XYZ file of C-alpha atoms in Angstrom:
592
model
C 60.497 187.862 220.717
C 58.110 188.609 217.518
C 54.222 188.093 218.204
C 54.634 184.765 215.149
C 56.879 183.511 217.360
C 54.821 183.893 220.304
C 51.613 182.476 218.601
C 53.700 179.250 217.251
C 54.966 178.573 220.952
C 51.713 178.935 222.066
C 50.189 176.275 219.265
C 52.591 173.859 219.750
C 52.502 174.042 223.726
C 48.897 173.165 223.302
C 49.328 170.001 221.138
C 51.918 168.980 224.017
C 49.770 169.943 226.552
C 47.087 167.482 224.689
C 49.573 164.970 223.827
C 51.126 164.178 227.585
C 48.262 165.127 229.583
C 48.545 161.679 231.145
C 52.244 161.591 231.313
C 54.377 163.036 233.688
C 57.485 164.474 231.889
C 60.601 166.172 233.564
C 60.845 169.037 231.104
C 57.843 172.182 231.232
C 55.630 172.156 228.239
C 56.731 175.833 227.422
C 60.807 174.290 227.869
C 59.753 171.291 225.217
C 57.840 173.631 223.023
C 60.636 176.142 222.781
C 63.240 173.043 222.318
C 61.134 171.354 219.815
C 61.226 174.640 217.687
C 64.776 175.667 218.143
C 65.286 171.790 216.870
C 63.426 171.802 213.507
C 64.885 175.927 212.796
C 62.210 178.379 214.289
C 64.059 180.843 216.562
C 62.887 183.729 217.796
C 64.995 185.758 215.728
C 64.019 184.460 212.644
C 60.618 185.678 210.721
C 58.234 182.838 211.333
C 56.633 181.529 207.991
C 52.718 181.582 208.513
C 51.478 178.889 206.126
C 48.390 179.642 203.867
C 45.585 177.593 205.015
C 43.945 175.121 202.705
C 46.412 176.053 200.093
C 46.750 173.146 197.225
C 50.900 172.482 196.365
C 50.089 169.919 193.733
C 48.371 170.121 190.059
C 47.682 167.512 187.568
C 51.524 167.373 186.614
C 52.180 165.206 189.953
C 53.085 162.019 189.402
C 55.101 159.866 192.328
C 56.841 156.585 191.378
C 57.886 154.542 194.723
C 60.941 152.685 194.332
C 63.784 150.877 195.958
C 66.993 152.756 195.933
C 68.516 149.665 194.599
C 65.165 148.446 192.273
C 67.843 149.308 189.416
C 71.399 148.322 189.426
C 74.584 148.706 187.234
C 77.915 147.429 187.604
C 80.571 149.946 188.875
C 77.861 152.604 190.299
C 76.202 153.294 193.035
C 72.330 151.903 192.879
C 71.237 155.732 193.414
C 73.093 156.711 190.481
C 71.681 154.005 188.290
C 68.301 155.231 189.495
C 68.967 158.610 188.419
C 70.116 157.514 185.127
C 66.944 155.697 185.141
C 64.197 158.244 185.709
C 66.525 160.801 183.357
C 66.205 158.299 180.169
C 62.919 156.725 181.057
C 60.829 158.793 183.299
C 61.930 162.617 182.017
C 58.601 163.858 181.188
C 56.080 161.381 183.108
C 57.571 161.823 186.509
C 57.924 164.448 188.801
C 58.257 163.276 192.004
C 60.174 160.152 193.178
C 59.175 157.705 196.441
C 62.599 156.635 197.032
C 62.046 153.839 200.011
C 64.252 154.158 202.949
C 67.828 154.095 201.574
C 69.141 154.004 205.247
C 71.489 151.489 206.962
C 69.050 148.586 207.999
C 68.726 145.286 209.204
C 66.119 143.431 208.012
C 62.017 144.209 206.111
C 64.479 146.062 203.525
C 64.877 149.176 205.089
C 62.278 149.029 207.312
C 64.422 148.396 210.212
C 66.812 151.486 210.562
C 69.488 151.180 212.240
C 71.259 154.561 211.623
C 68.534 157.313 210.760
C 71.264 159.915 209.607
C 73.603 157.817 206.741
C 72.789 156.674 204.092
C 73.387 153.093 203.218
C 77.010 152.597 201.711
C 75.221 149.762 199.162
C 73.523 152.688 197.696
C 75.530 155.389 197.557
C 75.948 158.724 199.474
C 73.724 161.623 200.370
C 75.515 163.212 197.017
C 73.464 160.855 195.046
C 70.395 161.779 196.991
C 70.758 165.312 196.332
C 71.491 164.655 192.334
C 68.013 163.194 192.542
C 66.272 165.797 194.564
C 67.677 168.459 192.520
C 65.433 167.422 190.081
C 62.365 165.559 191.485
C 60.156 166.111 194.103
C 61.926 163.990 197.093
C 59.895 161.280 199.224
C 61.746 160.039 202.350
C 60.466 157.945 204.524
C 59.836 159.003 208.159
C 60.014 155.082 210.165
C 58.833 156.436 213.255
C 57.088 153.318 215.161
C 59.888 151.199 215.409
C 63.821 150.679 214.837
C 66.243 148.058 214.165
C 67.400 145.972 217.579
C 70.881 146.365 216.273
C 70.500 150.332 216.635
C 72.853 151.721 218.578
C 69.868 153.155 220.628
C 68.962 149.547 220.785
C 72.619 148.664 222.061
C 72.143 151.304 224.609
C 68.523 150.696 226.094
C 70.525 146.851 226.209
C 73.469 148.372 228.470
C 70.481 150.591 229.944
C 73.071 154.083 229.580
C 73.712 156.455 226.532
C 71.283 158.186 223.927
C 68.238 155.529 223.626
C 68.760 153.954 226.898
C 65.176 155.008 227.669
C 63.201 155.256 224.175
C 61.949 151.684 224.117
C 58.687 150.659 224.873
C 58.109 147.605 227.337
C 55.490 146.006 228.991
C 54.376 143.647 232.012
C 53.966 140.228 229.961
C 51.084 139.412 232.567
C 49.045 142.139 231.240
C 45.752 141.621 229.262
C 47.530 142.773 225.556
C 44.543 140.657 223.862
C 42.819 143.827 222.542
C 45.746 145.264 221.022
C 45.413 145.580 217.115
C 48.066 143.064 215.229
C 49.035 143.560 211.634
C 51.401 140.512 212.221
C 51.633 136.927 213.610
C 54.359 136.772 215.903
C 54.439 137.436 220.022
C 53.921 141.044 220.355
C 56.084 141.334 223.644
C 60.383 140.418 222.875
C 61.943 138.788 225.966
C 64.914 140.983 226.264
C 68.212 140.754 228.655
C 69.396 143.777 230.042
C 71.716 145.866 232.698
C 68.318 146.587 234.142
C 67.488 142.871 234.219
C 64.459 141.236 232.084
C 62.654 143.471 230.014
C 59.766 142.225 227.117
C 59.684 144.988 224.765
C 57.026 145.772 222.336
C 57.254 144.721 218.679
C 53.782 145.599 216.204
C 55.842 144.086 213.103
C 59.318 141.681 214.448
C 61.472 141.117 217.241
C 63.803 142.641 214.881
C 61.714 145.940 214.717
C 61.206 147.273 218.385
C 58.600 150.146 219.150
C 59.294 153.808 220.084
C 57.951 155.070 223.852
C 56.700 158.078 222.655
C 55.648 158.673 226.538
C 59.205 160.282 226.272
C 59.397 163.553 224.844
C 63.101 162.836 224.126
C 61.769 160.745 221.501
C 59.530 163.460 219.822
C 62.790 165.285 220.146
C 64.804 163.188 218.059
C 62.277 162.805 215.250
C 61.934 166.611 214.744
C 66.479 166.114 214.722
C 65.474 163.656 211.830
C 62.673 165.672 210.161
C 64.988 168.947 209.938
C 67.912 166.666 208.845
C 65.871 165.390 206.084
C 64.530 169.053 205.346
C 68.437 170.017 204.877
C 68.970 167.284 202.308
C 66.506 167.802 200.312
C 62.738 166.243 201.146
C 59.691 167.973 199.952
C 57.300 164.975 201.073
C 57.369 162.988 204.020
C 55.736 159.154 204.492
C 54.734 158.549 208.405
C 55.360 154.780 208.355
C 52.963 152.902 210.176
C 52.243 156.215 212.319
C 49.019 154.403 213.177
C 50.604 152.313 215.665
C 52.863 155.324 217.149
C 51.049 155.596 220.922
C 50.193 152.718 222.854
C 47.472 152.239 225.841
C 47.180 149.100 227.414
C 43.441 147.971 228.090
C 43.169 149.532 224.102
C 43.239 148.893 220.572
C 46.954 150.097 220.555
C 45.542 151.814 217.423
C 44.573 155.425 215.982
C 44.953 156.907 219.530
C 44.403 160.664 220.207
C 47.306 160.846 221.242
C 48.775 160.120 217.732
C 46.708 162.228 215.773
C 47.853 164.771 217.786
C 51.637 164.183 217.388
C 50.859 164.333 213.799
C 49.167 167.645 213.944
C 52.588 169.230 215.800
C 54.652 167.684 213.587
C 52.250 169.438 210.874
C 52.727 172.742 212.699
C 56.192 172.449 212.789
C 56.721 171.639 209.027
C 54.716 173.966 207.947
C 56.169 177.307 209.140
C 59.745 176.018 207.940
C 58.309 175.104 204.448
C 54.817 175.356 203.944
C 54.936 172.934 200.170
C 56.668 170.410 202.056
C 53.957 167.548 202.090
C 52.620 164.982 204.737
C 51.251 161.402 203.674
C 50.253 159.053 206.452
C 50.895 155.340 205.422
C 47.629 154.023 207.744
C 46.947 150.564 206.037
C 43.465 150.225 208.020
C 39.769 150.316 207.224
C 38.554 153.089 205.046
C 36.582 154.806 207.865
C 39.707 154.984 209.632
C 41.843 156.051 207.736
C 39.820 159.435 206.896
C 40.438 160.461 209.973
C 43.559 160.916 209.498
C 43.258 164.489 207.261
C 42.067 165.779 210.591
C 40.285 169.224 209.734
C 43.093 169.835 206.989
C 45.263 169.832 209.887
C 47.047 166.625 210.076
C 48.490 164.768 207.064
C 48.153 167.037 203.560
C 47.617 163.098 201.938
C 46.328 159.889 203.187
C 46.972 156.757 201.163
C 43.835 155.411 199.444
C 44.442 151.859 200.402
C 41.017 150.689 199.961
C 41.973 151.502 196.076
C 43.866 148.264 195.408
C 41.802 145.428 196.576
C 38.722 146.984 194.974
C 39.855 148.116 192.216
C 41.613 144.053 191.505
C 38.639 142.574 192.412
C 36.585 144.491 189.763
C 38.877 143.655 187.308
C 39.177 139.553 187.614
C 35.032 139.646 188.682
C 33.990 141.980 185.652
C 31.486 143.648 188.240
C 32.607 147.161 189.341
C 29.848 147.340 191.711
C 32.104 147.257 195.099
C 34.648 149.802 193.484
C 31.903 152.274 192.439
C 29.759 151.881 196.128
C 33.033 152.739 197.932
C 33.810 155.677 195.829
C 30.198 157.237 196.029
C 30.965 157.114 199.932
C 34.491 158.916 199.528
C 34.074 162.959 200.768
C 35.771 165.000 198.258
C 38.919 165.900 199.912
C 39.018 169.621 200.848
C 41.269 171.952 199.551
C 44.815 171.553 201.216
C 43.673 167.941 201.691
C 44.140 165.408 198.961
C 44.053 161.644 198.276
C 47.068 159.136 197.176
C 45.865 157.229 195.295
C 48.246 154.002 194.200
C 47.363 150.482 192.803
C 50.469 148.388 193.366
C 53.723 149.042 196.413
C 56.613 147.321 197.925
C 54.006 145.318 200.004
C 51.291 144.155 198.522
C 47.738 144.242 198.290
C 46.125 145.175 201.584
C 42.747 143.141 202.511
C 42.344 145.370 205.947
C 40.832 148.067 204.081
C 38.743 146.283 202.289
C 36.943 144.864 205.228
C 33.543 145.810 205.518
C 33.753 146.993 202.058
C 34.029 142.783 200.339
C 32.422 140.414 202.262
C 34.967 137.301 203.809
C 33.748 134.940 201.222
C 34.322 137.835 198.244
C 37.997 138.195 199.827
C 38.205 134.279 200.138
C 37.380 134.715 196.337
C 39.927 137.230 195.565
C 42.812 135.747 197.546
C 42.119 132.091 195.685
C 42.125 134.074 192.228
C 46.019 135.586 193.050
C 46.657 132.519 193.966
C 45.933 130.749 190.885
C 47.735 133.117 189.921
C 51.210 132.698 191.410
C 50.725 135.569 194.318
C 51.637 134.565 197.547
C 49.456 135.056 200.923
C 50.590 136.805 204.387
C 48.797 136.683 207.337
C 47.694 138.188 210.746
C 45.907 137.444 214.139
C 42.525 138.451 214.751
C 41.370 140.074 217.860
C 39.969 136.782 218.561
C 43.025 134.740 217.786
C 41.770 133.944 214.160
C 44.447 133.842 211.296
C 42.816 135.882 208.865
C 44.621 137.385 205.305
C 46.500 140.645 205.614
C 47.766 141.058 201.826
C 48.320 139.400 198.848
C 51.458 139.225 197.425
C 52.050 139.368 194.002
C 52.994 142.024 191.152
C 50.517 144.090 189.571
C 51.235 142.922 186.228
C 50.722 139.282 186.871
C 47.542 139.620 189.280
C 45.882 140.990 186.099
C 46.808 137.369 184.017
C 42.936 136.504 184.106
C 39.524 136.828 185.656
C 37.937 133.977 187.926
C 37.611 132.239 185.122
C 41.061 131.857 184.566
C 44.081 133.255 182.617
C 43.283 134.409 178.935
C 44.847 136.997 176.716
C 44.026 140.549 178.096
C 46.915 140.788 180.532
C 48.133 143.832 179.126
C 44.974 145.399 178.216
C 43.466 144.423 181.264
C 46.660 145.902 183.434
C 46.474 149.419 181.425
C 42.652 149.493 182.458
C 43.456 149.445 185.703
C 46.178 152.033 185.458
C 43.628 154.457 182.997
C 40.983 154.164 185.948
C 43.346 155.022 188.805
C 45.144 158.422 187.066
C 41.822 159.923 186.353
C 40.911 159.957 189.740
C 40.555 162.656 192.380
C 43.889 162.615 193.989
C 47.611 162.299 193.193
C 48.931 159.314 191.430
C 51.646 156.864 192.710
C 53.320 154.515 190.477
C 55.639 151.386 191.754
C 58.347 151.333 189.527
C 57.401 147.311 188.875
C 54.212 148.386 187.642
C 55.845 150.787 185.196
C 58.168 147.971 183.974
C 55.259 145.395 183.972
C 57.391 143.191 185.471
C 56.243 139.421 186.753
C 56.517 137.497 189.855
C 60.175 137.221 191.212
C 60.179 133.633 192.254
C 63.968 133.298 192.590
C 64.049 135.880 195.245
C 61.012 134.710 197.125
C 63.041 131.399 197.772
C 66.562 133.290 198.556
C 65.189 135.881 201.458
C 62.072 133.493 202.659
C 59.770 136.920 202.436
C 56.303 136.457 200.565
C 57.290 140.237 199.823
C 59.926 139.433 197.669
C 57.944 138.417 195.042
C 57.145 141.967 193.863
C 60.778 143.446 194.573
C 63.124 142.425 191.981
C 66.334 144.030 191.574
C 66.991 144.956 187.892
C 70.066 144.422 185.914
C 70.263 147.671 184.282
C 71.549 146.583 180.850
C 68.808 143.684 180.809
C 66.300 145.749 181.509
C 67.711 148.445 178.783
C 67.540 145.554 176.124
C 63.976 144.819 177.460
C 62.611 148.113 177.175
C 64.339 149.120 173.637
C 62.527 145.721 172.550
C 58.938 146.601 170.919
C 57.611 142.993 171.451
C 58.816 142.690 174.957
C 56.142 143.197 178.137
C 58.327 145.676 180.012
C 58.713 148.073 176.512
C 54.461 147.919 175.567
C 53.647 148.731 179.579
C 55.897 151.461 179.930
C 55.342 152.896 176.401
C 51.486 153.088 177.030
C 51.775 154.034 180.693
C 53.921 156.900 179.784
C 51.185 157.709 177.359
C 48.698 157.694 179.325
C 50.316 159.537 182.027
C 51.273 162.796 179.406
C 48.087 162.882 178.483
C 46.725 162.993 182.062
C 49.301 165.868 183.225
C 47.725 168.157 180.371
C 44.138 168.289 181.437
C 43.166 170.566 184.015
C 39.855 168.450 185.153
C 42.662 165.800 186.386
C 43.591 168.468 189.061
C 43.544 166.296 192.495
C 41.260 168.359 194.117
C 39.144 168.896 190.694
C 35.510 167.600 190.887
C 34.703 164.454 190.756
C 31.024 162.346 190.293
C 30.287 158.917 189.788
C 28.637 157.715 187.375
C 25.697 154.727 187.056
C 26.768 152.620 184.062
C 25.816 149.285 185.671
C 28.383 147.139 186.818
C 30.274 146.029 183.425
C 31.290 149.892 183.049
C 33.260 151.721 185.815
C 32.957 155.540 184.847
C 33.120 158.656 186.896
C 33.285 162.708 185.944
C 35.271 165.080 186.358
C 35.804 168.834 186.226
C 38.556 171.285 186.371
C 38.181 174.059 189.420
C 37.836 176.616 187.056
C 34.846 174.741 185.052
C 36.310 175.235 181.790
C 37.281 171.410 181.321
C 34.852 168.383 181.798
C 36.127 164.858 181.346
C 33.976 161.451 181.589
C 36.045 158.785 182.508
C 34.816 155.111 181.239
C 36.348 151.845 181.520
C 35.232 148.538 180.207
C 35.730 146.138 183.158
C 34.824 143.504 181.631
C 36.220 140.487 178.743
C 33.609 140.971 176.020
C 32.801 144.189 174.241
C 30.399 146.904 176.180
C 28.383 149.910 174.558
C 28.238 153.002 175.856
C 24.673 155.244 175.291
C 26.065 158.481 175.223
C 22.268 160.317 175.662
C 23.171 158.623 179.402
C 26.065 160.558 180.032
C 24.003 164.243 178.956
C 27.346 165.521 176.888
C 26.511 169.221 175.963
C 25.598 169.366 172.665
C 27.420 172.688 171.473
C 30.499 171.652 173.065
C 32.893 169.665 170.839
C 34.087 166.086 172.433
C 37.190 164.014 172.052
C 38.527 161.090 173.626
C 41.965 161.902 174.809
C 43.287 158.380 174.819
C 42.370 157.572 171.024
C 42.285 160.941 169.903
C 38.717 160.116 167.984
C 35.953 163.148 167.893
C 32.531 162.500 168.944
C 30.202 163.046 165.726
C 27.096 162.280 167.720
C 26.203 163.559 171.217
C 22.765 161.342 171.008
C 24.948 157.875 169.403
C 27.065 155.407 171.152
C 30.416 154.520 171.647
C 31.415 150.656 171.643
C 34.890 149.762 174.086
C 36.615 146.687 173.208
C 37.166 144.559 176.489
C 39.130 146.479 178.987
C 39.197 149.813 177.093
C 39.250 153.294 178.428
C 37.748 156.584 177.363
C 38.640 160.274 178.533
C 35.332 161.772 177.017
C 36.521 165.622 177.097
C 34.745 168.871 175.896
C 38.231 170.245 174.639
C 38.398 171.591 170.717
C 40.406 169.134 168.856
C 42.723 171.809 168.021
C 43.379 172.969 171.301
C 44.162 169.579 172.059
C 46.694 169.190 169.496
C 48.842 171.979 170.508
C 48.445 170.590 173.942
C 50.071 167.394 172.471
């Protein structure tokens, strides 16, 4: 037995030891520990990895697009296949890394609901198709580990109360005071359930379709580290924790952010991380700001939290004109410290979260907001307060059509307005994540909103491959201008060092009609200042404000125009972006 070994059996006996302090289990802590790591591939054997600490294994050239396996389809081919062909003729040298959502059997919240955690589902191919596209991307999979489908065989099993599962369901006494308990959804919490072992009312955070985990179990834990090293083996270099939030339960609490989570986390950190130490955690934790920081832990939990505040704020500047909100909540952000960094995304599957932005908008600036998507065409889902209050949990609408107008109303900046947005997001600290619908620029999907019911639908078309060929080879059609200056915008971004995630970042004090922050590469050779015009009429930009160094020689990346005058101005056009950098024009040719 090798002293790594002995260390690692050590670490992870003390996150059980933390984890089911209050639980009695029938297996020793030094038994589960040495199960757990036999599980994921750490035998005693084998030389034990020892992971760098607060090592960065991302750059500038990251860039994620999230997508359906099926947001693309062709006749005669599997949907995975058509993706593939899709990020090799469109995406080549934009993306790197690829989101693909869970592409497992399922029964309802597309894919949300597993039902089989180890197939993939026959409508979108096989786990050949999954490898074709890991082979060349960076591979997301989702890790759904609050909740399965109730047509799981697990499911089945807890039903007949015998076989694998029987006993990984949570329940609870439907008498009990569950009024504290933190809802992101309107329906009964507790599912009245028939079984061998009579009447059970099992716990459901999301649907009576999606029933929650007993992590209480360690057989549980067990079977998620089975499911993290069989999506190691085929190919996944980042993980999502769905909804880990939720994953431990207490009744007489919040049901929310528990210690006891955090700490599962941290072992499944620790246990990741001496298999493959550049295989990356992101915690999907759609809660308020505060919260959510807790979730990099002391660079010990996930390697990326989701910047979910980013999305509401950063809409609400653009249909108010006033960036004020956006640039307060940024000033408050820490930098993220090395091995630590943010994801930062505008648009997803979902839609646009209003949690995080409580305490950040006032309920009259959300009433705002939520009447402007509206107008519109977005759609609105709800939840239950603490207090029994139905209050707005996202908007749901596509990117591309939230940014039709201000308050004022639609006008003509849609596209301008849109690619703002985008420009202010991929200069920030952190790594980008595109939804493939806000590459495409594509509109509200009506049609499927009234076939599946789902407000969600409206930002998940399916794409007709050939269509959406002829739309993109098009130079006067929406989908062919968005992508075309996206993908600009997004080369340009992977060449400049000062757009390094964990690269510095400032805000700057423009007043509200001008978002702009600064940033600067880790080795200080590269300084960019990032300005947007958030508003509809034309802004000027005092460039003695911004205290460029004189001797340098400045450029703005986007337009490629030189700065003549340090001490002059520069005018932006309404919803226009500048990369201010000190980089010699020359040196940013070849770069080009």
């Amino acid at each position: 037995m090798t002293k790594r070994w002995d260390y690692l059996h050590e670490k992870i006996s003390h996150h059980l030891q933390f984890i089911y302090a209050d639980v009695v289990t029938s297996t020793p802590i030094g038994e589960l520990a040495t199960e757990l790591m036999n599980t994921i591939g750490l035998n005693q054997e084998d030389d034990i990895v020892i992971p760098e600490p607060h090592r960065n294994y991302w750059d500038e050239q990251d860039i994620v697009m999230i997508t359906y396996g099926d947001s693309v389809i062709n006749e005669h081919e599997s949907p995975l296949f058509t993706l593939f062909r899709f990020l090799h003729t469109y995406c080549k040298n934009t993306v790197n890394k690829v989101h693909i959502l869970p592409f497992f059997p399922f029964s309802s919240d597309d894919g949300f609901s597993v039902i089989n955690y180890s197939s993939v589902n026959e409508s979108l191919g096989t786990w050949s198709d999954v490898h074709r596209i890991a082979a060349e991307y960076g591979l997301m999979f989702d890790l759904v580990i609050n909740h399965c489908s109730s047509r799981s065989m697990w499911f089945d099993n807890f039903i007949k109360g015998e076989g694998p599962g029987s006993d990984f369901f949570l329940t609870a006494d439907p008498t009990a005071d569950l009024t504290d308990v933190t809802r992101p959804r309107t329906s009964p919490l507790l599912r009245e359930t028939e079984t061998a072992n009579g009447t059970q009312h099992v716990w459901c955070t999301f649907s009576h379709d999606q029933v929650d985990f007993d992590f209480r179990n360690p057989k549980v834990l067990i079977t998620f580290i089975q499911i993290i090293k069989h999506y190691i083996d085929n190919g996944a270099k980042l993980f999502r924790l769905d909804a880990v939030a939720f994953l431990w339960k207490i009744i007489g609490t919040k049901c929310i952010n528990l210690p006891q989570t955090h700490e599962v986390i941290r072992l499944m950190r620790t246990l990741i991380e001496h298999v493959d130490p550049s295989i990356i955690i992101i915690t999907e934790t759609n809660i308020p700001n505060r919260e959510n920081l807790t979730y990099f832990g002391n660079a010990n939990e996930a390697h990326a939290i989701y910047n979910f505040s980013l999305p509401p704020l950063l809409v609400n500047t653009m249909v108010t004109g006033d960036c004020t909100y956006l640039k307060s909540w940024m000033m408050s952000m820490p930098p993220a410290q090395n091995g630590t960094t943010y994801f930062n995304f505008i648009a997803s599957h979902d839609g646009i979260g209003l949690r995080p932005a409580e305490g950040l908008l006032s309920d009259e600036e959300i009433g705002t907001l939520v009447q402007s998507m509206q107008n519109f065409g977005g759609r609105i889902s709800w939840r239950s307060s603490e207090h029994g209050q139905q209050k707005p949990y996202e908007i749901n609408i596509t990117l591309f059509d939230a940014m039709q107008g201000t308050v004022k109303g639609p006008d003509k900046f849609q596209v301008d307005r849109f690619l703002c947005a985008h420009a202010m997001m991929l200069g920030m600290e952190g790594i980008p994540g595109l939804y493939i619908h806000s590459l495409l620029g594509t509109s509200n999907d009506y049609d499927k909103v009234a076939n599946t019911g789902q407000n969600r639908s409206i930002n998940r078309k399916r794409w007709d491959y050939s269509e959406l060929e002829s739309q993109l080879d098009s130079p006067y059609s929406q989908h062919h201008k968005v992508l075309t200056r996206l993908s600009q915008l997004i080369r340009i971004r992977k060449a400049q060092e000062a757009f390094h995630p964990n690269a510095t970042q400032f805000t700057l004090q423009l007043g509200p009609s001008l978002f702009g922050y600064w940033r600067q590469s880790l080795n200080r050779r590269q300084s960019i200042f990032c300005i947007s015009n958030v508003t509809d009429e034309e802004q000027s930009i005092l460039l003695s404000d911004l205290n460029l160094i004189g001797t340098d020689n400045w450029i703005d990346l986007i337009t490629r125009d030189q700065i003549e005058d340090v001490l002059g101005f520069v005018q932006l056009k309404p919803y226009q972006t500048v990369w201010l950098s000190n980089m010699d024009y020359e040196e940013y040719r070849k770069s080009q």
